[in-house]
Amino acid sequence: MSTTDSYTPPEVWTQDEDDGNKWASINRPVSGATHDKTRNVGEHGLQLYSLATPNGQKVTIMLEELLAAGVNEAEYDAWLINIGEGDQFSSGFVDVNPNSKIPAMVDTTTSPETKLFESGSILVYLAEKFGKFIPTEPQQRTACFNWLFWQVGSAPYLGGGFGHFYSYAPYPMEYPINRFTMETKRQLDVLDKHLAKNAFMAGDEFSIADIAIWPWYGNLVLGNLYDAAIFLQVHEYKHLLRWAQKIEQREGVKRGRIVNKTWGEDGQLPNRHSASDIDEALANK
């Protein structure tokens, strides 16, 4: 691992087994299972396998919002996938998501079972299955999808770019931090200007676009992500902050954000099998 400015890529790349970053022990250049383990299955029709990262929070918030809206068929079991210990490389998980990333979900109410991965895909599936949080009016529906896929394409610059080099890289690197900070602030400005004219991402109604964007950008401006609020001067984005604070107060968000969570002071719930599990976790936080 070079710490100089004169690094020259080798003719053929080989993996550095210990490059000093937090996730070095689980990063690898191949896919597939590393060990056999059958996935857990509970009593509900929806089986979620996840961790309360921003991508994981999208789905648990969606499920809790559905339940809060009276959709009892959205009851689910949520099983912790500890990515630090390589749970995502078990044979049972890889069978659902060959890309070995959380979240993954199985709808056992269909025949055959429906296997789902990629958080954006899961949000669309649930919204269409239950007819909630997705506009039916063509222009608003298009706006919802515009912003949903904006998040899918933009968040890697925030997480894998800014977040990695600001928080997880083995040592501070000026160029990538500057590069991804600039892009992150540009994205925050995009959201702030849009929300200056709109109550929610797709207009006047809360939708899966808000559910997708809030765990990343809402958490960021609220100071819950990468401890970077001062560095990024998030107070400058007043419309985005207004939106983030409003979303934060939703009951489904308060409940969904702690599912499959094993850290923090806002509640921890490694596995969720009933509403009472969340009630207890929130009462004991």
PDB file of C-alpha atoms in Angstrom:
ATOM      1  CA  MET A   1       0.000   0.000   0.000  1.00  0.00           C
ATOM      2  CA  SER A   2       1.536   3.265  -1.128  1.00  0.00           C
ATOM      3  CA  THR A   3       1.114   6.470   0.898  1.00  0.00           C
ATOM      4  CA  THR A   4       2.949   8.660  -1.589  1.00  0.00           C
ATOM      5  CA  ASP A   5       1.754  10.769  -4.503  1.00  0.00           C
ATOM      6  CA  SER A   6       3.844   8.779  -6.985  1.00  0.00           C
ATOM      7  CA  TYR A   7       1.879   5.524  -7.057  1.00  0.00           C
ATOM      8  CA  THR A   8       2.022   3.747 -10.401  1.00  0.00           C
ATOM      9  CA  PRO A   9      -0.524   0.973 -11.041  1.00  0.00           C
ATOM     10  CA  PRO A  10       1.105  -2.405 -11.728  1.00  0.00           C
ATOM     11  CA  GLU A  11       0.659  -4.079 -15.083  1.00  0.00           C
ATOM     12  CA  VAL A  12      -1.618  -6.671 -13.486  1.00  0.00           C
ATOM     13  CA  TRP A  13      -3.666  -5.886 -10.357  1.00  0.00           C
ATOM     14  CA  THR A  14      -3.511  -8.212  -7.364  1.00  0.00           C
ATOM     15  CA  GLN A  15      -5.421  -7.869  -4.131  1.00  0.00           C
ATOM     16  CA  ASP A  16      -3.676  -6.441  -1.075  1.00  0.00           C
ATOM     17  CA  GLU A  17      -4.960  -8.777   1.647  1.00  0.00           C
ATOM     18  CA  ASP A  18      -4.715  -6.064   4.297  1.00  0.00           C
ATOM     19  CA  ASP A  19      -4.960  -2.583   2.852  1.00  0.00           C
ATOM     20  CA  GLY A  20      -5.781  -1.035   6.234  1.00  0.00           C
ATOM     21  CA  ASN A  21      -9.403  -0.107   5.628  1.00  0.00           C
ATOM     22  CA  LYS A  22     -12.187  -1.136   8.015  1.00  0.00           C
ATOM     23  CA  TRP A  23     -13.706  -3.672   5.658  1.00  0.00           C
ATOM     24  CA  ALA A  24     -10.495  -5.243   4.318  1.00  0.00           C
ATOM     25  CA  SER A  25     -11.249  -8.638   5.833  1.00  0.00           C
ATOM     26  CA  ILE A  26     -14.488  -9.084   3.848  1.00  0.00           C
ATOM     27  CA  ASN A  27     -13.613  -7.342   0.575  1.00  0.00           C
ATOM     28  CA  ARG A  28     -12.768  -9.693  -2.264  1.00  0.00           C
ATOM     29  CA  PRO A  29     -12.725  -9.580  -6.072  1.00  0.00           C
ATOM     30  CA  VAL A  30     -14.957 -12.650  -6.593  1.00  0.00           C
ATOM     31  CA  SER A  31     -18.600 -13.439  -5.894  1.00  0.00           C
ATOM     32  CA  GLY A  32     -20.391 -16.434  -4.458  1.00  0.00           C
ATOM     33  CA  ALA A  33     -20.801 -18.175  -1.120  1.00  0.00           C
ATOM     34  CA  THR A  34     -17.908 -18.804   1.259  1.00  0.00           C
ATOM     35  CA  HIS A  35     -19.794 -21.135   3.600  1.00  0.00           C
ATOM     36  CA  ASP A  36     -22.981 -23.167   3.829  1.00  0.00           C
ATOM     37  CA  LYS A  37     -25.759 -21.818   6.009  1.00  0.00           C
ATOM     38  CA  THR A  38     -29.489 -22.089   5.465  1.00  0.00           C
ATOM     39  CA  ARG A  39     -31.310 -18.787   5.672  1.00  0.00           C
ATOM     40  CA  ASN A  40     -33.661 -18.202   8.586  1.00  0.00           C
ATOM     41  CA  VAL A  41     -37.394 -18.234   7.881  1.00  0.00           C
ATOM     42  CA  GLY A  42     -40.062 -16.880  10.227  1.00  0.00           C
ATOM     43  CA  GLU A  43     -43.839 -17.004  10.233  1.00  0.00           C
ATOM     44  CA  HIS A  44     -44.652 -13.949   8.133  1.00  0.00           C
ATOM     45  CA  GLY A  45     -45.061 -13.738   4.380  1.00  0.00           C
ATOM     46  CA  LEU A  46     -42.159 -11.306   3.968  1.00  0.00           C
ATOM     47  CA  GLN A  47     -38.694 -12.380   5.074  1.00  0.00           C
ATOM     48  CA  LEU A  48     -36.056  -9.635   5.189  1.00  0.00           C
ATOM     49  CA  TYR A  49     -32.307 -10.174   5.550  1.00  0.00           C
ATOM     50  CA  SER A  50     -30.560  -6.908   6.311  1.00  0.00           C
ATOM     51  CA  LEU A  51     -28.591  -4.498   8.465  1.00  0.00           C
ATOM     52  CA  ALA A  52     -29.556  -0.945   9.502  1.00  0.00           C
ATOM     53  CA  THR A  53     -27.244   0.844   7.101  1.00  0.00           C
ATOM     54  CA  PRO A  54     -28.920   3.540   4.984  1.00  0.00           C
ATOM     55  CA  ASN A  55     -29.731   0.967   2.314  1.00  0.00           C
ATOM     56  CA  GLY A  56     -31.165  -1.388   4.898  1.00  0.00           C
ATOM     57  CA  GLN A  57     -33.206   1.365   6.559  1.00  0.00           C
ATOM     58  CA  LYS A  58     -34.993   2.073   3.293  1.00  0.00           C
ATOM     59  CA  VAL A  59     -36.781  -1.268   3.376  1.00  0.00           C
ATOM     60  CA  THR A  60     -37.569  -1.440   7.095  1.00  0.00           C
ATOM     61  CA  ILE A  61     -38.918   2.119   6.993  1.00  0.00           C
ATOM     62  CA  MET A  62     -41.072   1.159   3.998  1.00  0.00           C
ATOM     63  CA  LEU A  63     -42.431  -1.895   5.799  1.00  0.00           C
ATOM     64  CA  GLU A  64     -43.187   0.064   8.970  1.00  0.00           C
ATOM     65  CA  GLU A  65     -44.842   2.824   6.930  1.00  0.00           C
ATOM     66  CA  LEU A  66     -47.027   0.201   5.258  1.00  0.00           C
ATOM     67  CA  LEU A  67     -48.016  -1.242   8.625  1.00  0.00           C
ATOM     68  CA  ALA A  68     -48.741   2.247   9.961  1.00  0.00           C
ATOM     69  CA  ALA A  69     -50.991   2.774   6.927  1.00  0.00           C
ATOM     70  CA  GLY A  70     -53.005  -0.299   7.901  1.00  0.00           C
ATOM     71  CA  VAL A  71     -51.507  -2.800   5.472  1.00  0.00           C
ATOM     72  CA  ASN A  72     -51.434  -5.829   7.764  1.00  0.00           C
ATOM     73  CA  GLU A  73     -50.190  -8.041   4.934  1.00  0.00           C
ATOM     74  CA  ALA A  74     -46.868  -6.188   5.173  1.00  0.00           C
ATOM     75  CA  GLU A  75     -45.987  -7.964   8.435  1.00  0.00           C
ATOM     76  CA  TYR A  76     -42.462  -9.271   8.208  1.00  0.00           C
ATOM     77  CA  ASP A  77     -39.576 -11.024   9.878  1.00  0.00           C
ATOM     78  CA  ALA A  78     -36.270  -9.135   9.725  1.00  0.00           C
ATOM     79  CA  TRP A  79     -33.079 -11.132  10.259  1.00  0.00           C
ATOM     80  CA  LEU A  80     -29.755  -9.501  11.044  1.00  0.00           C
ATOM     81  CA  ILE A  81     -27.026  -9.906   8.440  1.00  0.00           C
ATOM     82  CA  ASN A  82     -23.729  -9.000  10.094  1.00  0.00           C
ATOM     83  CA  ILE A  83     -21.633  -7.889   7.146  1.00  0.00           C
ATOM     84  CA  GLY A  84     -18.552  -7.510   9.356  1.00  0.00           C
ATOM     85  CA  GLU A  85     -18.654 -11.238   9.997  1.00  0.00           C
ATOM     86  CA  GLY A  86     -19.421 -12.195   6.408  1.00  0.00           C
ATOM     87  CA  ASP A  87     -23.050 -13.308   6.842  1.00  0.00           C
ATOM     88  CA  GLN A  88     -23.751 -11.978   3.354  1.00  0.00           C
ATOM     89  CA  PHE A  89     -21.552 -14.720   1.911  1.00  0.00           C
ATOM     90  CA  SER A  90     -23.584 -17.609   3.335  1.00  0.00           C
ATOM     91  CA  SER A  91     -25.131 -19.981   0.811  1.00  0.00           C
ATOM     92  CA  GLY A  92     -28.641 -19.090   1.973  1.00  0.00           C
ATOM     93  CA  PHE A  93     -28.110 -15.373   1.506  1.00  0.00           C
ATOM     94  CA  VAL A  94     -26.315 -15.721  -1.835  1.00  0.00           C
ATOM     95  CA  ASP A  95     -29.246 -17.813  -3.066  1.00  0.00           C
ATOM     96  CA  VAL A  96     -31.443 -14.723  -2.594  1.00  0.00           C
ATOM     97  CA  ASN A  97     -28.872 -12.123  -3.635  1.00  0.00           C
ATOM     98  CA  PRO A  98     -25.938 -13.351  -5.729  1.00  0.00           C
ATOM     99  CA  ASN A  99     -24.367  -9.897  -5.282  1.00  0.00           C
ATOM    100  CA  SER A 100     -23.961 -10.477  -1.506  1.00  0.00           C
ATOM    101  CA  LYS A 101     -25.209  -7.030  -0.486  1.00  0.00           C
ATOM    102  CA  ILE A 102     -27.932  -6.100   1.970  1.00  0.00           C
ATOM    103  CA  PRO A 103     -30.868  -5.804   1.910  1.00  0.00           C
ATOM    104  CA  ALA A 104     -32.399  -8.951   0.434  1.00  0.00           C
ATOM    105  CA  MET A 105     -35.965 -10.150   0.810  1.00  0.00           C
ATOM    106  CA  VAL A 106     -38.153 -13.130  -0.015  1.00  0.00           C
ATOM    107  CA  ASP A 107     -41.910 -12.893  -0.552  1.00  0.00           C
ATOM    108  CA  THR A 108     -43.116 -16.344   0.498  1.00  0.00           C
ATOM    109  CA  THR A 109     -46.752 -15.565  -0.372  1.00  0.00           C
ATOM    110  CA  THR A 110     -46.127 -16.094  -4.088  1.00  0.00           C
ATOM    111  CA  SER A 111     -45.677 -19.384  -5.907  1.00  0.00           C
ATOM    112  CA  PRO A 112     -42.847 -19.790  -6.509  1.00  0.00           C
ATOM    113  CA  GLU A 113     -41.345 -17.527  -3.855  1.00  0.00           C
ATOM    114  CA  THR A 114     -40.194 -14.130  -5.105  1.00  0.00           C
ATOM    115  CA  LYS A 115     -36.554 -13.324  -4.348  1.00  0.00           C
ATOM    116  CA  LEU A 116     -35.675  -9.638  -4.193  1.00  0.00           C
ATOM    117  CA  PHE A 117     -32.466  -7.662  -3.908  1.00  0.00           C
ATOM    118  CA  GLU A 118     -31.361  -4.047  -4.420  1.00  0.00           C
ATOM    119  CA  SER A 119     -33.177  -1.635  -2.121  1.00  0.00           C
ATOM    120  CA  GLY A 120     -34.717   0.369  -4.958  1.00  0.00           C
ATOM    121  CA  SER A 121     -36.172  -2.764  -6.509  1.00  0.00           C
ATOM    122  CA  ILE A 122     -37.605  -3.869  -3.153  1.00  0.00           C
ATOM    123  CA  LEU A 123     -39.237  -0.465  -2.605  1.00  0.00           C
ATOM    124  CA  VAL A 124     -40.903  -0.563  -6.023  1.00  0.00           C
ATOM    125  CA  TYR A 125     -42.050  -4.146  -5.469  1.00  0.00           C
ATOM    126  CA  LEU A 126     -43.638  -3.364  -2.104  1.00  0.00           C
ATOM    127  CA  ALA A 127     -45.221  -0.124  -3.336  1.00  0.00           C
ATOM    128  CA  GLU A 128     -46.808  -1.862  -6.310  1.00  0.00           C
ATOM    129  CA  LYS A 129     -47.783  -4.981  -4.357  1.00  0.00           C
ATOM    130  CA  PHE A 130     -49.691  -2.995  -1.740  1.00  0.00           C
ATOM    131  CA  GLY A 131     -50.614   0.116  -3.742  1.00  0.00           C
ATOM    132  CA  LYS A 132     -49.024   2.556  -1.304  1.00  0.00           C
ATOM    133  CA  PHE A 133     -46.439   5.361  -1.442  1.00  0.00           C
ATOM    134  CA  ILE A 134     -46.259   5.433  -5.210  1.00  0.00           C
ATOM    135  CA  PRO A 135     -48.267   8.056  -7.136  1.00  0.00           C
ATOM    136  CA  THR A 136     -50.824   6.990  -9.706  1.00  0.00           C
ATOM    137  CA  GLU A 137     -50.979  10.317 -11.575  1.00  0.00           C
ATOM    138  CA  PRO A 138     -48.527   9.958 -14.499  1.00  0.00           C
ATOM    139  CA  GLN A 139     -46.440  13.101 -13.940  1.00  0.00           C
ATOM    140  CA  GLN A 140     -46.081  12.554 -10.189  1.00  0.00           C
ATOM    141  CA  ARG A 141     -45.337   8.868 -10.742  1.00  0.00           C
ATOM    142  CA  THR A 142     -42.609   9.817 -13.192  1.00  0.00           C
ATOM    143  CA  ALA A 143     -41.194  12.341 -10.701  1.00  0.00           C
ATOM    144  CA  CYS A 144     -41.185   9.632  -8.038  1.00  0.00           C
ATOM    145  CA  PHE A 145     -39.180   7.311 -10.268  1.00  0.00           C
ATOM    146  CA  ASN A 146     -36.888  10.148 -11.347  1.00  0.00           C
ATOM    147  CA  TRP A 147     -35.875  10.828  -7.755  1.00  0.00           C
ATOM    148  CA  LEU A 148     -35.788   7.174  -6.740  1.00  0.00           C
ATOM    149  CA  PHE A 149     -33.276   6.425  -9.476  1.00  0.00           C
ATOM    150  CA  TRP A 150     -31.438   9.681  -8.764  1.00  0.00           C
ATOM    151  CA  GLN A 151     -30.782   8.268  -5.306  1.00  0.00           C
ATOM    152  CA  VAL A 152     -29.706   4.893  -6.681  1.00  0.00           C
ATOM    153  CA  GLY A 153     -27.187   6.572  -8.970  1.00  0.00           C
ATOM    154  CA  SER A 154     -26.027   9.336  -6.630  1.00  0.00           C
ATOM    155  CA  ALA A 155     -25.640   7.712  -3.204  1.00  0.00           C
ATOM    156  CA  PRO A 156     -22.543   5.661  -4.152  1.00  0.00           C
ATOM    157  CA  TYR A 157     -20.676   8.967  -4.452  1.00  0.00           C
ATOM    158  CA  LEU A 158     -21.802   9.807  -0.936  1.00  0.00           C
ATOM    159  CA  GLY A 159     -21.263   6.395   0.666  1.00  0.00           C
ATOM    160  CA  GLY A 160     -18.564   4.636  -1.313  1.00  0.00           C
ATOM    161  CA  GLY A 161     -16.920   7.939  -2.186  1.00  0.00           C
ATOM    162  CA  PHE A 162     -17.172  10.600   0.516  1.00  0.00           C
ATOM    163  CA  GLY A 163     -18.055   8.273   3.386  1.00  0.00           C
ATOM    164  CA  HIS A 164     -15.294   5.818   2.616  1.00  0.00           C
ATOM    165  CA  PHE A 165     -12.485   8.311   2.250  1.00  0.00           C
ATOM    166  CA  TYR A 166     -13.676  10.613   5.040  1.00  0.00           C
ATOM    167  CA  SER A 167     -14.379   7.898   7.622  1.00  0.00           C
ATOM    168  CA  TYR A 168     -13.027   4.468   6.657  1.00  0.00           C
ATOM    169  CA  ALA A 169      -9.867   4.846   4.578  1.00  0.00           C
ATOM    170  CA  PRO A 170      -6.661   3.789   6.367  1.00  0.00           C
ATOM    171  CA  TYR A 171      -5.262   7.333   6.268  1.00  0.00           C
ATOM    172  CA  PRO A 172      -6.502  10.789   5.142  1.00  0.00           C
ATOM    173  CA  MET A 173      -6.138  11.406   1.410  1.00  0.00           C
ATOM    174  CA  GLU A 174      -6.660  14.975   0.294  1.00  0.00           C
ATOM    175  CA  TYR A 175      -7.530  14.424  -3.348  1.00  0.00           C
ATOM    176  CA  PRO A 176     -10.374  11.869  -2.943  1.00  0.00           C
ATOM    177  CA  ILE A 177     -11.780  13.685   0.101  1.00  0.00           C
ATOM    178  CA  ASN A 178     -11.888  16.947  -1.849  1.00  0.00           C
ATOM    179  CA  ARG A 179     -13.290  15.239  -4.941  1.00  0.00           C
ATOM    180  CA  PHE A 180     -16.140  13.480  -3.159  1.00  0.00           C
ATOM    181  CA  THR A 181     -16.863  16.356  -0.780  1.00  0.00           C
ATOM    182  CA  MET A 182     -17.437  18.592  -3.781  1.00  0.00           C
ATOM    183  CA  GLU A 183     -19.802  16.058  -5.326  1.00  0.00           C
ATOM    184  CA  THR A 184     -21.646  15.455  -2.038  1.00  0.00           C
ATOM    185  CA  LYS A 185     -22.223  19.178  -1.546  1.00  0.00           C
ATOM    186  CA  ARG A 186     -23.422  19.480  -5.134  1.00  0.00           C
ATOM    187  CA  GLN A 187     -25.948  16.719  -4.471  1.00  0.00           C
ATOM    188  CA  LEU A 188     -27.102  18.395  -1.258  1.00  0.00           C
ATOM    189  CA  ASP A 189     -27.621  21.585  -3.233  1.00  0.00           C
ATOM    190  CA  VAL A 190     -29.662  19.703  -5.850  1.00  0.00           C
ATOM    191  CA  LEU A 191     -31.952  18.386  -3.110  1.00  0.00           C
ATOM    192  CA  ASP A 192     -32.158  21.716  -1.309  1.00  0.00           C
ATOM    193  CA  LYS A 193     -33.227  23.599  -4.428  1.00  0.00           C
ATOM    194  CA  HIS A 194     -35.819  20.955  -5.297  1.00  0.00           C
ATOM    195  CA  LEU A 195     -37.267  20.939  -1.787  1.00  0.00           C
ATOM    196  CA  ALA A 196     -37.491  24.737  -1.804  1.00  0.00           C
ATOM    197  CA  LYS A 197     -40.406  24.228  -4.206  1.00  0.00           C
ATOM    198  CA  ASN A 198     -41.763  20.872  -3.068  1.00  0.00           C
ATOM    199  CA  ALA A 199     -42.957  19.449   0.247  1.00  0.00           C
ATOM    200  CA  PHE A 200     -41.717  15.977  -0.699  1.00  0.00           C
ATOM    201  CA  MET A 201     -39.526  14.582  -3.448  1.00  0.00           C
ATOM    202  CA  ALA A 202     -42.404  13.748  -5.816  1.00  0.00           C
ATOM    203  CA  GLY A 203     -44.521  16.787  -4.958  1.00  0.00           C
ATOM    204  CA  ASP A 204     -47.110  17.049  -2.224  1.00  0.00           C
ATOM    205  CA  GLU A 205     -47.225  13.394  -1.159  1.00  0.00           C
ATOM    206  CA  PHE A 206     -44.784  11.205   0.755  1.00  0.00           C
ATOM    207  CA  SER A 207     -43.515   8.405  -1.498  1.00  0.00           C
ATOM    208  CA  ILE A 208     -40.850   5.766  -1.975  1.00  0.00           C
ATOM    209  CA  ALA A 209     -38.610   8.528  -3.333  1.00  0.00           C
ATOM    210  CA  ASP A 210     -38.551  10.094   0.142  1.00  0.00           C
ATOM    211  CA  ILE A 211     -38.067   6.682   1.743  1.00  0.00           C
ATOM    212  CA  ALA A 212     -35.065   6.001  -0.501  1.00  0.00           C
ATOM    213  CA  ILE A 213     -33.401   9.398  -0.083  1.00  0.00           C
ATOM    214  CA  TRP A 214     -33.920  10.077   3.634  1.00  0.00           C
ATOM    215  CA  PRO A 215     -31.672   7.331   5.099  1.00  0.00           C
ATOM    216  CA  TRP A 216     -28.721   8.689   3.130  1.00  0.00           C
ATOM    217  CA  TYR A 217     -29.196  12.431   2.780  1.00  0.00           C
ATOM    218  CA  GLY A 218     -31.603  13.009   5.658  1.00  0.00           C
ATOM    219  CA  ASN A 219     -29.343  11.184   8.079  1.00  0.00           C
ATOM    220  CA  LEU A 220     -26.371  13.104   6.706  1.00  0.00           C
ATOM    221  CA  VAL A 221     -27.804  16.579   7.286  1.00  0.00           C
ATOM    222  CA  LEU A 222     -29.204  15.541  10.673  1.00  0.00           C
ATOM    223  CA  GLY A 223     -25.690  14.625  11.778  1.00  0.00           C
ATOM    224  CA  ASN A 224     -26.275  10.867  11.925  1.00  0.00           C
ATOM    225  CA  LEU A 225     -23.893   9.842   9.161  1.00  0.00           C
ATOM    226  CA  TYR A 226     -20.081   9.991   9.089  1.00  0.00           C
ATOM    227  CA  ASP A 227     -19.989  12.691  11.819  1.00  0.00           C
ATOM    228  CA  ALA A 228     -19.600  15.164   8.972  1.00  0.00           C
ATOM    229  CA  ALA A 229     -22.286  17.804   9.599  1.00  0.00           C
ATOM    230  CA  ILE A 230     -19.817  20.569  10.468  1.00  0.00           C
ATOM    231  CA  PHE A 231     -17.343  19.581   7.762  1.00  0.00           C
ATOM    232  CA  LEU A 232     -20.096  19.753   5.134  1.00  0.00           C
ATOM    233  CA  GLN A 233     -21.795  22.806   6.694  1.00  0.00           C
ATOM    234  CA  VAL A 234     -25.166  21.113   6.381  1.00  0.00           C
ATOM    235  CA  HIS A 235     -26.974  24.030   8.048  1.00  0.00           C
ATOM    236  CA  GLU A 236     -26.700  25.843   4.707  1.00  0.00           C
ATOM    237  CA  TYR A 237     -29.299  23.496   3.196  1.00  0.00           C
ATOM    238  CA  LYS A 238     -32.322  24.810   5.065  1.00  0.00           C
ATOM    239  CA  HIS A 239     -34.998  23.316   2.793  1.00  0.00           C
ATOM    240  CA  LEU A 240     -33.346  19.913   2.893  1.00  0.00           C
ATOM    241  CA  LEU A 241     -33.084  20.172   6.681  1.00  0.00           C
ATOM    242  CA  ARG A 242     -36.782  21.056   6.945  1.00  0.00           C
ATOM    243  CA  TRP A 243     -37.664  17.984   4.916  1.00  0.00           C
ATOM    244  CA  ALA A 244     -35.248  15.728   6.839  1.00  0.00           C
ATOM    245  CA  GLN A 245     -36.640  16.838  10.196  1.00  0.00           C
ATOM    246  CA  LYS A 246     -40.217  16.332   9.028  1.00  0.00           C
ATOM    247  CA  ILE A 247     -39.505  12.818   7.766  1.00  0.00           C
ATOM    248  CA  GLU A 248     -37.635  11.981  10.974  1.00  0.00           C
ATOM    249  CA  GLN A 249     -40.818  12.542  13.005  1.00  0.00           C
ATOM    250  CA  ARG A 250     -42.890   9.986  11.078  1.00  0.00           C
ATOM    251  CA  GLU A 251     -43.801   6.964  13.189  1.00  0.00           C
ATOM    252  CA  GLY A 252     -42.788   4.529  10.458  1.00  0.00           C
ATOM    253  CA  VAL A 253     -39.356   6.151  10.243  1.00  0.00           C
ATOM    254  CA  LYS A 254     -38.819   6.096  14.002  1.00  0.00           C
ATOM    255  CA  ARG A 255     -39.661   2.399  14.054  1.00  0.00           C
ATOM    256  CA  GLY A 256     -38.074   1.257  10.816  1.00  0.00           C
ATOM    257  CA  ARG A 257     -34.710   2.920  11.376  1.00  0.00           C
ATOM    258  CA  ILE A 258     -33.866   0.716  14.396  1.00  0.00           C
ATOM    259  CA  VAL A 259     -34.663  -2.665  12.841  1.00  0.00           C
ATOM    260  CA  ASN A 260     -31.557  -4.836  12.330  1.00  0.00           C
ATOM    261  CA  LYS A 261     -29.589  -2.250  14.303  1.00  0.00           C
ATOM    262  CA  THR A 262     -26.951  -3.171  16.886  1.00  0.00           C
ATOM    263  CA  TRP A 263     -25.470   0.249  17.667  1.00  0.00           C
ATOM    264  CA  GLY A 264     -26.530   3.785  18.651  1.00  0.00           C
ATOM    265  CA  GLU A 265     -28.800   5.362  21.235  1.00  0.00           C
ATOM    266  CA  ASP A 266     -32.050   5.662  19.249  1.00  0.00           C
ATOM    267  CA  GLY A 267     -32.945   2.004  19.777  1.00  0.00           C
ATOM    268  CA  GLN A 268     -31.433  -1.331  18.826  1.00  0.00           C
ATOM    269  CA  LEU A 269     -33.232  -4.372  17.463  1.00  0.00           C
ATOM    270  CA  PRO A 270     -31.085  -7.069  15.830  1.00  0.00           C
ATOM    271  CA  ASN A 271     -34.063  -9.180  14.712  1.00  0.00           C
ATOM    272  CA  ARG A 272     -37.703  -8.174  14.318  1.00  0.00           C
ATOM    273  CA  HIS A 273     -40.656 -10.573  14.303  1.00  0.00           C
ATOM    274  CA  SER A 274     -43.543  -8.456  15.620  1.00  0.00           C
ATOM    275  CA  ALA A 275     -44.558  -4.875  16.364  1.00  0.00           C
ATOM    276  CA  SER A 276     -44.010  -5.556  20.063  1.00  0.00           C
ATOM    277  CA  ASP A 277     -40.316  -6.177  19.374  1.00  0.00           C
ATOM    278  CA  ILE A 278     -39.965  -2.552  18.214  1.00  0.00           C
ATOM    279  CA  ASP A 279     -42.138  -1.263  21.051  1.00  0.00           C
ATOM    280  CA  GLU A 280     -39.830  -2.903  23.573  1.00  0.00           C
ATOM    281  CA  ALA A 281     -36.649  -1.709  21.855  1.00  0.00           C
ATOM    282  CA  LEU A 282     -37.865   1.885  21.776  1.00  0.00           C
ATOM    283  CA  ALA A 283     -38.975   1.720  25.410  1.00  0.00           C
ATOM    284  CA  ASN A 284     -35.545   0.476  26.481  1.00  0.00           C
ATOM    285  CA  LYS A 285     -33.392   2.839  24.439  1.00  0.00           C
TER     286      LYS A 285
END
